[in-house]
Amino acid sequence: MKPNDQFSFVKNNLISQDSTNLIRLYLPILGFDATSIYQYLLAFWDNGKSSYTFGHILNHLNLGMNALQKSLEILSAMRLIELYHAENYFQVYLQPTLSAVDFLANPVYRRLLEKKIGEAAVEALLPSQPRGEKQDVKLSEIFQVEETKVETQIKQNHFELDYFKQLMARENLRFDNEKEDLLVLFAIAEKKNWTWYETYLLAKKTAVGHVISAKRMKQKLQQKVSNELFSTQEQTILREAKSKTALQFLAEIKKAKHATITHGERQCLTEMANLGLLDEVINVILLLTFNKVNSANLNEKYALKVANDFSYQKIFSAEEAVVYIRERYQTQHSKKAAKDSAPKSNVPDWSNPDYKNETSAEKQAELDEQKRKLLAKLDQGGD
């Protein structure tokens, strides 16, 4: 998108301007730039008669191109405009603002508004419930037409939080931070075009101690298919790491060592999971740790050190973990082994032609005195 790109409005797309809800509900989320652009589009709507350049908006609102592009993205995300593009030409399809009831019934919109103005301020915006019994008048009674069953089409542009919470209660799951987690869940569902149930299955699979982990959900989605070639031993490790939870994997290792899981080891697993690492990655860390330290107990300090490294390196899968260990940890081991196996020489350093004497004058005097005493003893022995 460039300032000289042209746009026009979609024909017969006139909508009513609701400045009240725009300011009360949308403005805190949109910001002033996006709100001004939306109002500009409503004011300049011409039923698609003419074309304009985006520079016209920039000049009228005194904005930069970056601010315009970002604002159009925000307006599209909030379902206030739809932008259609063909070559260097754009069309703008306007959408009306929601009523206060519909806006605040959308759990994502409500959470976004609460983050901006606080829960108390949002509560004050909630419409009160009418009193008394609703007087329901049928269309057929007024216009003498045959009554037909009309199905109300419900918008599905928001996350079905109520159903999601029902399943959470059934599985004893809970949010760590509902407001923040909800935004992540909605973003995942929207990006993947998933239903609330598909999103729930991922949340359940990546939960840590019955607590939904947004970090682990995002890491699971960022996994990439590895084209690496793995040895038979590595394939076995991957198969086992992916088939068990971290607790199950640790229990099998401990059982083989005739030991039981300690409280500290359980806490260590939780800490690694809270870093966002998936169970399959944690399992590789467990195997690496027990191979490094021949003990019936997990070296928790070392395991957390590796976990921190994996988190920093954004290791999202067991395959990535195995490759990283192969390339980094084994390289370090090879360097150390080569250094340890290097032949030791009895020839003093000073015999090397490139040797540079960096001994201080004070230290040199001390060495000379020790040498003098040693020579004196040798002379006495010779007598």
mmCIF file of C-alpha atoms in Angstrom:
data_model
loop_
_atom_site.group_PDB
_atom_site.id
_atom_site.type_symbol
_atom_site.label_atom_id
_atom_site.label_comp_id
_atom_site.label_asym_id
_atom_site.label_seq_id
_atom_site.Cartn_x
_atom_site.Cartn_y
_atom_site.Cartn_z
ATOM 1 C CA MET A 1 0.000 0.000 0.000
ATOM 2 C CA LYS A 2 1.343 3.390 -1.064
ATOM 3 C CA PRO A 3 0.052 6.975 -0.674
ATOM 4 C CA ASN A 4 -0.777 7.208 -4.404
ATOM 5 C CA ASP A 5 -2.741 3.915 -4.433
ATOM 6 C CA GLN A 6 -6.427 4.537 -5.089
ATOM 7 C CA PHE A 7 -9.500 3.366 -3.240
ATOM 8 C CA SER A 8 -13.263 3.700 -3.581
ATOM 9 C CA PHE A 9 -16.300 2.836 -1.495
ATOM 10 C CA VAL A 10 -18.598 -0.123 -2.175
ATOM 11 C CA LYS A 11 -21.888 0.950 -3.694
ATOM 12 C CA ASN A 12 -25.066 0.852 -1.550
ATOM 13 C CA ASN A 13 -23.035 0.317 1.596
ATOM 14 C CA LEU A 14 -24.338 3.317 3.568
ATOM 15 C CA ILE A 15 -24.375 2.684 7.315
ATOM 16 C CA SER A 16 -25.669 4.781 10.209
ATOM 17 C CA GLN A 17 -23.130 6.654 12.253
ATOM 18 C CA ASP A 18 -23.234 5.642 15.914
ATOM 19 C CA SER A 19 -20.760 8.049 17.464
ATOM 20 C CA THR A 20 -21.954 7.192 20.983
ATOM 21 C CA ASN A 21 -20.828 3.554 21.009
ATOM 22 C CA LEU A 22 -17.845 4.372 18.814
ATOM 23 C CA ILE A 23 -16.496 6.691 21.522
ATOM 24 C CA ARG A 24 -17.723 4.756 24.563
ATOM 25 C CA LEU A 25 -16.768 1.241 23.476
ATOM 26 C CA TYR A 26 -14.437 1.242 20.482
ATOM 27 C CA LEU A 27 -12.204 4.282 20.959
ATOM 28 C CA PRO A 28 -10.156 2.896 23.916
ATOM 29 C CA ILE A 29 -9.326 -0.194 21.837
ATOM 30 C CA LEU A 30 -8.900 1.448 18.430
ATOM 31 C CA GLY A 31 -6.938 4.492 19.540
ATOM 32 C CA PHE A 32 -7.367 7.993 18.124
ATOM 33 C CA ASP A 33 -5.817 7.345 14.709
ATOM 34 C CA ALA A 34 -8.000 4.355 13.810
ATOM 35 C CA THR A 35 -11.109 6.051 15.213
ATOM 36 C CA SER A 36 -10.417 9.185 13.149
ATOM 37 C CA ILE A 37 -9.936 7.111 9.991
ATOM 38 C CA TYR A 38 -13.219 5.266 10.567
ATOM 39 C CA GLN A 39 -15.036 8.583 11.039
ATOM 40 C CA TYR A 40 -13.340 9.926 7.898
ATOM 41 C CA LEU A 41 -14.582 6.958 5.863
ATOM 42 C CA LEU A 42 -18.129 7.466 7.136
ATOM 43 C CA ALA A 43 -18.024 11.194 6.386
ATOM 44 C CA PHE A 44 -16.588 10.850 2.870
ATOM 45 C CA TRP A 45 -18.671 7.846 1.766
ATOM 46 C CA ASP A 46 -20.060 8.676 -1.726
ATOM 47 C CA ASN A 47 -21.749 5.436 -2.826
ATOM 48 C CA GLY A 48 -18.739 4.462 -4.925
ATOM 49 C CA LYS A 49 -18.984 7.395 -7.351
ATOM 50 C CA SER A 50 -15.332 8.472 -7.210
ATOM 51 C CA SER A 51 -11.871 7.175 -6.481
ATOM 52 C CA TYR A 52 -9.453 8.695 -3.998
ATOM 53 C CA THR A 53 -5.808 8.217 -3.116
ATOM 54 C CA PHE A 54 -4.735 7.249 0.383
ATOM 55 C CA GLY A 55 -2.763 10.467 0.334
ATOM 56 C CA HIS A 56 -6.111 12.246 0.650
ATOM 57 C CA ILE A 57 -6.620 10.596 4.048
ATOM 58 C CA LEU A 58 -3.051 11.346 5.096
ATOM 59 C CA ASN A 59 -3.423 14.997 4.210
ATOM 60 C CA HIS A 60 -6.851 15.413 5.791
ATOM 61 C CA LEU A 61 -5.975 13.739 9.102
ATOM 62 C CA ASN A 62 -2.281 14.728 9.178
ATOM 63 C CA LEU A 63 -1.132 11.110 9.489
ATOM 64 C CA GLY A 64 1.831 9.112 8.228
ATOM 65 C CA MET A 65 1.550 6.053 5.986
ATOM 66 C CA ASN A 66 2.628 3.642 8.745
ATOM 67 C CA ALA A 67 -0.111 4.968 11.057
ATOM 68 C CA LEU A 68 -2.672 4.588 8.262
ATOM 69 C CA GLN A 69 -1.734 0.991 7.485
ATOM 70 C CA LYS A 70 -1.720 -0.011 11.147
ATOM 71 C CA SER A 71 -5.088 1.678 11.734
ATOM 72 C CA LEU A 72 -6.689 -0.063 8.741
ATOM 73 C CA GLU A 73 -5.477 -3.397 10.121
ATOM 74 C CA ILE A 74 -7.009 -2.598 13.524
ATOM 75 C CA LEU A 75 -10.320 -1.561 11.935
ATOM 76 C CA SER A 76 -10.373 -4.782 9.901
ATOM 77 C CA ALA A 77 -9.615 -6.883 12.985
ATOM 78 C CA MET A 78 -12.452 -5.184 14.893
ATOM 79 C CA ARG A 79 -14.850 -5.887 11.983
ATOM 80 C CA LEU A 80 -15.488 -2.197 11.246
ATOM 81 C CA ILE A 81 -14.196 -2.300 7.680
ATOM 82 C CA GLU A 82 -13.383 -4.891 5.034
ATOM 83 C CA LEU A 83 -10.602 -3.953 2.641
ATOM 84 C CA TYR A 84 -10.470 -5.583 -0.800
ATOM 85 C CA HIS A 85 -7.374 -5.288 -3.002
ATOM 86 C CA ALA A 86 -6.781 -5.814 -6.705
ATOM 87 C CA GLU A 87 -3.439 -4.638 -8.123
ATOM 88 C CA ASN A 88 -3.037 -1.021 -6.946
ATOM 89 C CA TYR A 89 -6.735 -0.487 -6.369
ATOM 90 C CA PHE A 90 -8.669 -0.950 -3.122
ATOM 91 C CA GLN A 91 -12.330 -1.036 -2.173
ATOM 92 C CA VAL A 92 -13.629 -0.198 1.294
ATOM 93 C CA TYR A 93 -16.662 -2.041 2.652
ATOM 94 C CA LEU A 94 -17.928 -0.375 5.824
ATOM 95 C CA GLN A 95 -19.405 -2.225 8.798
ATOM 96 C CA PRO A 96 -21.539 -0.657 11.562
ATOM 97 C CA THR A 97 -20.519 -0.573 15.202
ATOM 98 C CA LEU A 98 -22.175 -3.102 17.502
ATOM 99 C CA SER A 99 -24.727 -2.128 20.098
ATOM 100 C CA ALA A 100 -23.537 -2.008 23.698
ATOM 101 C CA VAL A 101 -25.324 -5.307 24.427
ATOM 102 C CA ASP A 102 -23.716 -7.146 21.495
ATOM 103 C CA PHE A 103 -20.292 -5.579 22.030
ATOM 104 C CA LEU A 104 -20.081 -6.468 25.723
ATOM 105 C CA ALA A 105 -21.536 -9.936 25.077
ATOM 106 C CA ASN A 106 -18.453 -10.650 22.981
ATOM 107 C CA PRO A 107 -15.947 -11.946 25.583
ATOM 108 C CA VAL A 108 -12.895 -10.926 23.552
ATOM 109 C CA TYR A 109 -14.074 -7.364 22.925
ATOM 110 C CA ARG A 110 -15.013 -7.027 26.557
ATOM 111 C CA ARG A 111 -11.582 -8.260 27.752
ATOM 112 C CA LEU A 112 -9.830 -5.858 25.382
ATOM 113 C CA LEU A 113 -11.881 -2.970 26.742
ATOM 114 C CA GLU A 114 -11.225 -4.034 30.352
ATOM 115 C CA LYS A 115 -7.485 -3.986 29.660
ATOM 116 C CA LYS A 116 -7.789 -0.381 28.503
ATOM 117 C CA ILE A 117 -10.216 1.185 31.008
ATOM 118 C CA GLY A 118 -10.535 -1.380 33.835
ATOM 119 C CA GLU A 119 -13.263 -3.769 34.967
ATOM 120 C CA ALA A 120 -15.172 -1.202 37.041
ATOM 121 C CA ALA A 121 -15.480 1.195 34.091
ATOM 122 C CA VAL A 122 -16.712 -1.613 31.830
ATOM 123 C CA GLU A 123 -19.282 -2.702 34.424
ATOM 124 C CA ALA A 124 -20.620 0.847 34.432
ATOM 125 C CA LEU A 125 -21.232 0.590 30.670
ATOM 126 C CA LEU A 126 -23.363 -2.563 30.907
ATOM 127 C CA PRO A 127 -27.023 -1.941 29.954
ATOM 128 C CA SER A 128 -29.465 -2.724 32.767
ATOM 129 C CA GLN A 129 -32.032 -5.475 32.371
ATOM 130 C CA PRO A 130 -35.635 -4.379 31.626
ATOM 131 C CA ARG A 131 -38.204 -4.968 34.355
ATOM 132 C CA GLY A 132 -41.514 -6.729 34.001
ATOM 133 C CA GLU A 133 -42.814 -9.179 31.415
ATOM 134 C CA LYS A 134 -41.903 -8.686 27.772
ATOM 135 C CA GLN A 135 -44.921 -7.919 25.595
ATOM 136 C CA ASP A 136 -44.427 -10.204 22.608
ATOM 137 C CA VAL A 137 -46.441 -9.176 19.547
ATOM 138 C CA LYS A 138 -46.431 -11.515 16.562
ATOM 139 C CA LEU A 139 -45.897 -10.217 13.033
ATOM 140 C CA SER A 140 -48.837 -12.291 11.738
ATOM 141 C CA GLU A 141 -51.258 -10.563 14.144
ATOM 142 C CA ILE A 142 -50.427 -7.118 12.814
ATOM 143 C CA PHE A 143 -50.052 -7.715 9.068
ATOM 144 C CA GLN A 144 -52.271 -10.782 8.619
ATOM 145 C CA VAL A 145 -49.527 -12.892 7.053
ATOM 146 C CA GLU A 146 -48.899 -16.577 7.446
ATOM 147 C CA GLU A 147 -46.512 -17.062 10.333
ATOM 148 C CA THR A 148 -43.265 -18.765 9.455
ATOM 149 C CA LYS A 149 -40.474 -19.874 11.688
ATOM 150 C CA VAL A 150 -37.596 -17.491 11.259
ATOM 151 C CA GLU A 151 -34.226 -18.716 12.422
ATOM 152 C CA THR A 152 -32.087 -15.978 13.855
ATOM 153 C CA GLN A 153 -28.601 -16.054 12.436
ATOM 154 C CA ILE A 154 -26.104 -15.710 15.222
ATOM 155 C CA LYS A 155 -22.778 -14.149 14.408
ATOM 156 C CA GLN A 156 -19.927 -16.554 14.925
ATOM 157 C CA ASN A 157 -17.170 -13.970 14.921
ATOM 158 C CA HIS A 158 -16.423 -14.432 18.590
ATOM 159 C CA PHE A 159 -15.001 -17.178 20.730
ATOM 160 C CA GLU A 160 -17.580 -19.448 22.403
ATOM 161 C CA LEU A 161 -16.201 -18.938 25.890
ATOM 162 C CA ASP A 162 -19.179 -20.419 27.756
ATOM 163 C CA TYR A 163 -18.824 -23.807 26.067
ATOM 164 C CA PHE A 164 -15.071 -23.660 26.511
ATOM 165 C CA LYS A 165 -15.457 -23.084 30.263
ATOM 166 C CA GLN A 166 -17.951 -25.937 30.578
ATOM 167 C CA LEU A 167 -15.383 -28.391 29.270
ATOM 168 C CA MET A 168 -12.724 -26.809 31.467
ATOM 169 C CA ALA A 169 -14.874 -27.440 34.538
ATOM 170 C CA ARG A 170 -15.469 -31.053 33.468
ATOM 171 C CA GLU A 171 -11.706 -31.664 33.109
ATOM 172 C CA ASN A 172 -10.776 -29.586 36.207
ATOM 173 C CA LEU A 173 -8.805 -27.135 34.086
ATOM 174 C CA ARG A 174 -8.379 -23.484 35.030
ATOM 175 C CA PHE A 175 -6.858 -20.304 33.630
ATOM 176 C CA ASP A 176 -3.627 -18.863 34.946
ATOM 177 C CA ASN A 177 -4.692 -15.367 33.863
ATOM 178 C CA GLU A 178 -8.113 -15.513 32.227
ATOM 179 C CA LYS A 179 -7.987 -12.089 30.581
ATOM 180 C CA GLU A 180 -4.593 -12.629 28.959
ATOM 181 C CA ASP A 181 -5.181 -16.314 28.171
ATOM 182 C CA LEU A 182 -8.511 -15.571 26.507
ATOM 183 C CA LEU A 183 -6.868 -13.203 24.032
ATOM 184 C CA VAL A 184 -4.294 -15.885 23.152
ATOM 185 C CA LEU A 185 -7.015 -18.518 22.714
ATOM 186 C CA PHE A 186 -9.007 -16.226 20.458
ATOM 187 C CA ALA A 187 -5.926 -15.345 18.401
ATOM 188 C CA ILE A 188 -5.106 -19.042 17.926
ATOM 189 C CA ALA A 189 -8.684 -19.914 16.939
ATOM 190 C CA GLU A 190 -8.823 -17.018 14.472
ATOM 191 C CA LYS A 191 -5.400 -17.676 12.948
ATOM 192 C CA LYS A 192 -5.960 -21.420 12.548
ATOM 193 C CA ASN A 193 -9.656 -20.986 11.659
ATOM 194 C CA TRP A 194 -10.504 -23.411 14.463
ATOM 195 C CA THR A 195 -13.727 -23.906 16.388
ATOM 196 C CA TRP A 196 -13.723 -23.328 20.145
ATOM 197 C CA TYR A 197 -13.578 -27.125 20.610
ATOM 198 C CA GLU A 198 -10.487 -27.580 18.454
ATOM 199 C CA THR A 199 -8.811 -24.810 20.429
ATOM 200 C CA TYR A 200 -9.833 -26.491 23.682
ATOM 201 C CA LEU A 201 -8.214 -29.779 22.644
ATOM 202 C CA LEU A 202 -4.873 -28.014 22.202
ATOM 203 C CA ALA A 203 -5.295 -26.180 25.521
ATOM 204 C CA LYS A 204 -6.003 -29.455 27.291
ATOM 205 C CA LYS A 205 -3.063 -31.256 25.682
ATOM 206 C CA THR A 206 -0.552 -28.547 26.642
ATOM 207 C CA ALA A 207 -1.885 -27.722 30.135
ATOM 208 C CA VAL A 208 0.516 -27.771 33.072
ATOM 209 C CA GLY A 209 -0.912 -29.240 36.262
ATOM 210 C CA HIS A 210 -4.509 -28.543 35.120
ATOM 211 C CA VAL A 211 -3.574 -24.932 34.325
ATOM 212 C CA ILE A 212 -3.886 -23.742 30.707
ATOM 213 C CA SER A 213 -0.485 -22.684 29.379
ATOM 214 C CA ALA A 214 -0.642 -20.096 26.600
ATOM 215 C CA LYS A 215 3.137 -20.401 26.152
ATOM 216 C CA ARG A 216 3.007 -24.131 25.477
ATOM 217 C CA MET A 217 0.038 -23.737 23.116
ATOM 218 C CA LYS A 218 1.994 -21.239 21.010
ATOM 219 C CA GLN A 219 5.094 -23.464 21.066
ATOM 220 C CA LYS A 220 3.050 -26.445 19.866
ATOM 221 C CA LEU A 221 1.780 -24.404 16.927
ATOM 222 C CA GLN A 222 5.305 -23.271 16.035
ATOM 223 C CA GLN A 223 6.617 -26.810 15.634
ATOM 224 C CA LYS A 224 8.117 -27.470 12.224
ATOM 225 C CA VAL A 225 8.412 -30.727 10.337
ATOM 226 C CA SER A 226 12.056 -31.746 10.525
ATOM 227 C CA ASN A 227 13.870 -33.005 7.456
ATOM 228 C CA GLU A 228 16.838 -34.156 9.522
ATOM 229 C CA LEU A 229 18.047 -37.750 9.267
ATOM 230 C CA PHE A 230 18.078 -39.464 12.657
ATOM 231 C CA SER A 231 19.987 -42.537 13.706
ATOM 232 C CA THR A 232 18.175 -45.624 14.981
ATOM 233 C CA GLN A 233 18.975 -44.618 18.567
ATOM 234 C CA GLU A 234 17.717 -41.073 17.985
ATOM 235 C CA GLN A 235 14.517 -42.376 16.401
ATOM 236 C CA THR A 236 13.896 -44.497 19.493
ATOM 237 C CA ILE A 237 14.432 -41.444 21.721
ATOM 238 C CA LEU A 238 12.028 -39.382 19.632
ATOM 239 C CA ARG A 239 9.382 -42.079 19.639
ATOM 240 C CA GLU A 240 9.530 -42.450 23.426
ATOM 241 C CA ALA A 241 9.739 -38.701 24.069
ATOM 242 C CA LYS A 242 6.625 -38.008 22.005
ATOM 243 C CA SER A 243 4.525 -40.861 23.391
ATOM 244 C CA LYS A 244 4.602 -39.952 27.107
ATOM 245 C CA THR A 245 4.039 -37.031 29.400
ATOM 246 C CA ALA A 246 7.067 -35.688 31.241
ATOM 247 C CA LEU A 247 5.861 -37.241 34.496
ATOM 248 C CA GLN A 248 5.358 -40.655 32.862
ATOM 249 C CA PHE A 249 8.751 -40.459 31.196
ATOM 250 C CA LEU A 250 10.483 -39.582 34.464
ATOM 251 C CA ALA A 251 8.594 -42.345 36.300
ATOM 252 C CA GLU A 252 9.879 -44.961 33.846
ATOM 253 C CA ILE A 253 13.470 -43.763 34.227
ATOM 254 C CA LYS A 254 13.179 -43.809 38.015
ATOM 255 C CA LYS A 255 11.594 -47.267 37.958
ATOM 256 C CA ALA A 256 14.509 -48.607 35.940
ATOM 257 C CA LYS A 257 16.822 -47.214 38.626
ATOM 258 C CA HIS A 258 14.654 -48.709 41.432
ATOM 259 C CA ALA A 259 13.835 -45.229 42.725
ATOM 260 C CA THR A 260 10.775 -43.037 43.183
ATOM 261 C CA ILE A 261 10.056 -39.480 42.048
ATOM 262 C CA THR A 262 10.880 -36.859 44.673
ATOM 263 C CA HIS A 263 8.977 -33.657 45.403
ATOM 264 C CA GLY A 264 11.890 -31.620 44.066
ATOM 265 C CA GLU A 265 11.828 -33.515 40.776
ATOM 266 C CA ARG A 266 8.102 -32.894 40.365
ATOM 267 C CA GLN A 267 8.706 -29.203 41.007
ATOM 268 C CA CYS A 268 11.524 -29.240 38.439
ATOM 269 C CA LEU A 269 9.158 -30.629 35.788
ATOM 270 C CA THR A 270 6.660 -27.868 36.554
ATOM 271 C CA GLU A 271 9.344 -25.177 36.312
ATOM 272 C CA MET A 272 10.461 -26.464 32.916
ATOM 273 C CA ALA A 273 6.855 -26.574 31.703
ATOM 274 C CA ASN A 274 6.268 -23.019 32.955
ATOM 275 C CA LEU A 275 9.081 -21.918 30.638
ATOM 276 C CA GLY A 276 6.751 -22.987 27.840
ATOM 277 C CA LEU A 277 8.634 -26.177 26.948
ATOM 278 C CA LEU A 278 6.490 -29.034 25.687
ATOM 279 C CA ASP A 279 6.610 -32.447 27.366
ATOM 280 C CA GLU A 280 8.411 -34.026 24.415
ATOM 281 C CA VAL A 281 11.216 -31.450 24.776
ATOM 282 C CA ILE A 282 11.350 -31.909 28.563
ATOM 283 C CA ASN A 283 11.672 -35.673 28.042
ATOM 284 C CA VAL A 284 14.772 -35.171 25.896
ATOM 285 C CA ILE A 285 16.219 -32.926 28.629
ATOM 286 C CA LEU A 286 15.537 -35.635 31.232
ATOM 287 C CA LEU A 287 17.337 -38.227 29.144
ATOM 288 C CA LEU A 288 20.285 -35.897 28.558
ATOM 289 C CA THR A 289 20.528 -35.110 32.275
ATOM 290 C CA PHE A 290 20.445 -38.717 33.460
ATOM 291 C CA ASN A 291 23.014 -39.689 30.829
ATOM 292 C CA LYS A 292 25.329 -36.933 32.032
ATOM 293 C CA VAL A 293 25.012 -37.754 35.740
ATOM 294 C CA ASN A 294 24.956 -41.448 36.675
ATOM 295 C CA SER A 295 22.542 -41.190 39.578
ATOM 296 C CA ALA A 296 19.104 -42.398 40.606
ATOM 297 C CA ASN A 297 18.098 -38.773 41.197
ATOM 298 C CA LEU A 298 17.598 -36.032 38.642
ATOM 299 C CA ASN A 299 20.245 -33.321 38.664
ATOM 300 C CA GLU A 300 17.633 -30.566 38.873
ATOM 301 C CA LYS A 301 20.128 -27.711 38.588
ATOM 302 C CA TYR A 302 21.583 -29.065 35.352
ATOM 303 C CA ALA A 303 18.140 -29.909 33.914
ATOM 304 C CA LEU A 304 16.911 -26.354 34.528
ATOM 305 C CA LYS A 305 20.099 -24.949 33.021
ATOM 306 C CA VAL A 306 19.463 -26.901 29.811
ATOM 307 C CA ALA A 307 15.762 -25.972 29.913
ATOM 308 C CA ASN A 308 16.624 -22.274 30.113
ATOM 309 C CA ASP A 309 18.949 -22.709 27.154
ATOM 310 C CA PHE A 310 16.264 -24.541 25.140
ATOM 311 C CA SER A 311 13.698 -21.853 25.965
ATOM 312 C CA TYR A 312 16.090 -19.121 24.843
ATOM 313 C CA GLN A 313 16.914 -21.021 21.642
ATOM 314 C CA LYS A 314 13.164 -21.543 20.975
ATOM 315 C CA ILE A 315 13.293 -25.339 20.854
ATOM 316 C CA PHE A 316 9.709 -26.329 20.046
ATOM 317 C CA SER A 317 9.928 -30.069 19.375
ATOM 318 C CA ALA A 318 11.789 -33.230 20.354
ATOM 319 C CA GLU A 319 13.377 -33.314 16.881
ATOM 320 C CA GLU A 320 14.782 -29.807 17.331
ATOM 321 C CA ALA A 321 16.034 -30.759 20.797
ATOM 322 C CA VAL A 322 17.866 -33.844 19.498
ATOM 323 C CA VAL A 323 19.464 -31.899 16.651
ATOM 324 C CA TYR A 324 20.500 -29.090 19.004
ATOM 325 C CA ILE A 325 22.101 -31.554 21.427
ATOM 326 C CA ARG A 326 23.834 -33.328 18.570
ATOM 327 C CA GLU A 327 25.252 -30.111 17.110
ATOM 328 C CA ARG A 328 26.111 -28.203 20.260
ATOM 329 C CA TYR A 329 26.538 -30.458 23.254
ATOM 330 C CA GLN A 330 28.356 -33.214 21.371
ATOM 331 C CA THR A 331 30.607 -30.646 19.681
ATOM 332 C CA GLN A 332 31.582 -29.306 23.091
ATOM 333 C CA HIS A 333 32.231 -32.845 24.285
ATOM 334 C CA SER A 334 34.412 -33.579 21.248
ATOM 335 C CA LYS A 335 36.500 -30.451 21.824
ATOM 336 C CA LYS A 336 37.048 -31.381 25.458
ATOM 337 C CA ALA A 337 37.962 -34.965 24.565
ATOM 338 C CA ALA A 338 40.450 -33.749 21.959
ATOM 339 C CA LYS A 339 42.032 -31.420 24.484
ATOM 340 C CA ASP A 340 42.270 -34.141 27.150
ATOM 341 C CA SER A 341 43.757 -36.643 24.706
ATOM 342 C CA ALA A 342 46.409 -34.243 23.399
ATOM 343 C CA PRO A 343 49.965 -35.600 24.152
ATOM 344 C CA LYS A 344 51.654 -33.995 27.128
ATOM 345 C CA SER A 345 55.167 -32.670 26.530
ATOM 346 C CA ASN A 346 57.940 -32.636 29.132
ATOM 347 C CA VAL A 347 59.736 -29.914 27.212
ATOM 348 C CA PRO A 348 59.476 -26.607 29.136
ATOM 349 C CA ASP A 349 57.549 -23.757 27.565
ATOM 350 C CA TRP A 350 60.602 -21.529 27.402
ATOM 351 C CA SER A 351 62.244 -23.928 24.942
ATOM 352 C CA ASN A 352 59.605 -23.001 22.366
ATOM 353 C CA PRO A 353 61.064 -20.512 19.874
ATOM 354 C CA ASP A 354 57.824 -18.505 20.045
ATOM 355 C CA TYR A 355 57.824 -18.469 23.864
ATOM 356 C CA LYS A 356 57.367 -15.026 25.391
ATOM 357 C CA ASN A 357 58.514 -14.498 28.955
ATOM 358 C CA GLU A 358 55.874 -12.453 30.773
ATOM 359 C CA THR A 359 57.166 -13.105 34.316
ATOM 360 C CA SER A 360 57.223 -9.972 36.521
ATOM 361 C CA ALA A 361 60.518 -8.637 37.920
ATOM 362 C CA GLU A 362 59.465 -9.498 41.498
ATOM 363 C CA LYS A 363 58.519 -13.049 40.558
ATOM 364 C CA GLN A 364 61.736 -13.444 38.543
ATOM 365 C CA ALA A 365 63.826 -12.414 41.577
ATOM 366 C CA GLU A 366 62.027 -15.007 43.709
ATOM 367 C CA LEU A 367 62.684 -17.719 41.111
ATOM 368 C CA ASP A 368 66.360 -16.726 40.893
ATOM 369 C CA GLU A 369 66.713 -17.007 44.703
ATOM 370 C CA GLN A 370 65.122 -20.479 44.711
ATOM 371 C CA LYS A 371 67.466 -21.560 41.901
ATOM 372 C CA ARG A 372 70.533 -20.199 43.849
ATOM 373 C CA LYS A 373 69.596 -22.203 46.964
ATOM 374 C CA LEU A 374 69.018 -25.344 44.922
ATOM 375 C CA LEU A 375 72.427 -24.988 43.240
ATOM 376 C CA ALA A 376 74.099 -24.448 46.635
ATOM 377 C CA LYS A 377 72.671 -27.738 47.925
ATOM 378 C CA LEU A 378 73.878 -29.512 44.827
ATOM 379 C CA ASP A 379 77.397 -28.108 45.326
ATOM 380 C CA GLN A 380 77.454 -29.333 48.973
ATOM 381 C CA GLY A 381 76.311 -32.745 47.881
ATOM 382 C CA GLY A 382 79.091 -32.876 45.334
ATOM 383 C CA ASP A 383 81.736 -32.211 48.065
#
